[in-house]
CSV table of C-alpha atoms in Angstrom, one decimal:
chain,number,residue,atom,x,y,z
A,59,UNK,CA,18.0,-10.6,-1.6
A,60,UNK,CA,18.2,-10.0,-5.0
A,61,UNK,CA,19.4,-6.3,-6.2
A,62,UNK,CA,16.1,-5.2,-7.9
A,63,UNK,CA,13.7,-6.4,-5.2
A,64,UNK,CA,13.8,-3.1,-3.4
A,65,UNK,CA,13.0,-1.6,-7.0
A,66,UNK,CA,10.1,-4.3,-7.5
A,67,UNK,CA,8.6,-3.6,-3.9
A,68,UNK,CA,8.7,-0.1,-4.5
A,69,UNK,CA,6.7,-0.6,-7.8
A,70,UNK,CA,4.4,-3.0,-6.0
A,71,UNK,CA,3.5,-0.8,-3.6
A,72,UNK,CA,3.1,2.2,-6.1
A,73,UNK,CA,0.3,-0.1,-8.1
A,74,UNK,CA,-1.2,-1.0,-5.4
A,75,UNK,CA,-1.9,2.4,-4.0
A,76,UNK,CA,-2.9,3.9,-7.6
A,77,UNK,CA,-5.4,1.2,-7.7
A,78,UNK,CA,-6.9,1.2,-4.7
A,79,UNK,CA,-7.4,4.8,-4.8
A,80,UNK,CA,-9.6,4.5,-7.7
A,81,UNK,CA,-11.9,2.1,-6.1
A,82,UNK,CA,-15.0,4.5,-5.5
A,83,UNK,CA,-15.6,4.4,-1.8
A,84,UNK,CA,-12.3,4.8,-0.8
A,85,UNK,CA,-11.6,8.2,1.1
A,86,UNK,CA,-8.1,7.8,1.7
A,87,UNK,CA,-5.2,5.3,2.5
A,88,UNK,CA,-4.7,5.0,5.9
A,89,UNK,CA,-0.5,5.7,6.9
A,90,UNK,CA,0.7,3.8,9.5
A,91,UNK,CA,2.4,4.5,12.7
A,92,UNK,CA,5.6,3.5,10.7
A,93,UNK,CA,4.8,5.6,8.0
A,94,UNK,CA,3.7,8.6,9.9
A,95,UNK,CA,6.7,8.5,11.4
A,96,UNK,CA,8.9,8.6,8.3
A,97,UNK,CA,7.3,11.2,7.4
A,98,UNK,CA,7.9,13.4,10.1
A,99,UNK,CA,11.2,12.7,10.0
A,100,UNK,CA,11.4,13.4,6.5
A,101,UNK,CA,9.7,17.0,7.2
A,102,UNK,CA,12.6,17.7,8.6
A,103,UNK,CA,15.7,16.3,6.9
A,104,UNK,CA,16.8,18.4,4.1
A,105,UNK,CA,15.4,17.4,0.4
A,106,UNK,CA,17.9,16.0,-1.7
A,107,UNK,CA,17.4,16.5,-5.7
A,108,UNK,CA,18.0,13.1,-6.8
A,109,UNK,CA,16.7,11.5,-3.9
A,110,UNK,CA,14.3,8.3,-3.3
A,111,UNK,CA,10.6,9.0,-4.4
A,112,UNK,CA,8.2,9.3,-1.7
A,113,UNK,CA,6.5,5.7,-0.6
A,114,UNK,CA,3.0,4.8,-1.0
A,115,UNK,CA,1.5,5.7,2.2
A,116,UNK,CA,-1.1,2.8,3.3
A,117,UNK,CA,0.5,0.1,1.5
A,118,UNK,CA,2.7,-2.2,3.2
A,119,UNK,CA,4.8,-5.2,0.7
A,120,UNK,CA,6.6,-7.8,2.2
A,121,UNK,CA,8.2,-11.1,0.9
A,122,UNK,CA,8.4,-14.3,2.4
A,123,UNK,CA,12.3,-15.1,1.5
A,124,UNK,CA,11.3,-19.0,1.7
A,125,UNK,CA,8.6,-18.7,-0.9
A,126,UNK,CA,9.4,-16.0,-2.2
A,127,UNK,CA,5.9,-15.1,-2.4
A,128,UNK,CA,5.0,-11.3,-1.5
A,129,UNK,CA,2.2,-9.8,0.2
A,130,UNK,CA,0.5,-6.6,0.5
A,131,UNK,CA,-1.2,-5.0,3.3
A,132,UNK,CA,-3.5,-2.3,2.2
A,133,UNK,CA,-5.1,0.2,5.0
A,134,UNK,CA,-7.8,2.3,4.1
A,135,UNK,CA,-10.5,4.6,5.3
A,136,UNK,CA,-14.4,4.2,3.6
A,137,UNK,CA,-16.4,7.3,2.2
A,138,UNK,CA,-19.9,7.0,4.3
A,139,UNK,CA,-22.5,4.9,2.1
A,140,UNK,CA,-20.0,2.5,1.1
A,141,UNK,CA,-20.4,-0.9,2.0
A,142,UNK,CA,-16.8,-2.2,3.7
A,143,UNK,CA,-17.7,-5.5,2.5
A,144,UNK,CA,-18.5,-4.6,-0.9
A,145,UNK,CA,-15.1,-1.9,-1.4
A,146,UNK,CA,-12.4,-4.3,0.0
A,147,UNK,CA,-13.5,-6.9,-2.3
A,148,UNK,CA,-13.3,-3.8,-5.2
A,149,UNK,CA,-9.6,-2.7,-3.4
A,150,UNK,CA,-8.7,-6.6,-3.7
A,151,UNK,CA,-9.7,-7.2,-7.6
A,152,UNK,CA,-8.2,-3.9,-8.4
A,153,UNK,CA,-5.2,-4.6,-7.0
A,154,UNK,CA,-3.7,-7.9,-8.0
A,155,UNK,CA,-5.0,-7.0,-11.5
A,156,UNK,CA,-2.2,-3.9,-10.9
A,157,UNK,CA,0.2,-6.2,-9.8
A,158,UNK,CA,-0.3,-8.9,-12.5
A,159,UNK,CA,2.9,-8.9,-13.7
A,160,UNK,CA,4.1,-10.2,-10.4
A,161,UNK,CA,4.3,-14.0,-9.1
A,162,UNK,CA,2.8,-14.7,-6.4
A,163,UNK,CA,1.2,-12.6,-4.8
A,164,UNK,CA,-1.6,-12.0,-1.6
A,165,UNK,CA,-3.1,-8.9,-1.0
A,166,UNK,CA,-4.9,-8.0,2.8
A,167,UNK,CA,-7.3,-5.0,3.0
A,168,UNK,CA,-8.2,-3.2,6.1
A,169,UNK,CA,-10.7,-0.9,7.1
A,170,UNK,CA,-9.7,1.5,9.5
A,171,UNK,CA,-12.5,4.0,9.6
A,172,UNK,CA,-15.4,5.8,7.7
A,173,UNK,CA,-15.3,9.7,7.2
């Protein structure tokens, strides 16, 4: 794995947060267990100065090492009145238009509720 790609992830998943939050409809991005728990953890681990920025909660990237292709997984909770249909489509647009600048990429939205 090359030295930046944790960098490049990290960026990915930064863009592809910011622009999914802008979508109107969106309430929130949805943490994950995984993410959840890293964040309890954190809680309670002292705070360094200079330490690693927080991750984009609701935004999982990957890459497939034999395409080197990456993929992001974007979980999200609707505002009522908003067509799911209509706002992942919005979420998916938005977002590989943020991530341009990367090859290759696929981007996954999920709905997992409506407040």
């Amino acid at each position: 794995m090359a030295a930046d790609t944790p960098r490049l992830r990290d960026r990915l998943a930064e863009a592809a947060a910011g622009a999914a939050q802008d979508v109107p409809g969106v309430a929130f991005l949805r943490p994950g267990v995984v993410d959840l728990l890293r964040t309890r953890v954190a809680d309670r681990a002292p705070r360094l100065a200079a330490g690693p920025p927080a991750r984009a909660q609701g935004v999982r990237v990957s890459r497939d090492e034999a395409t080197g292709a990456w993929h992001i997984d974007i979980r999200l909770v609707l505002h009522r009145g908003h067509r799911a249909l209509d706002v992942t489509r919005a979420v998916h647009t938005a977002t590989l238009a943020a991530v341009r600048a990367a090859p290759s990429v696929s981007v996954r939205v999920t709905v997992t509720g409506v407040v």
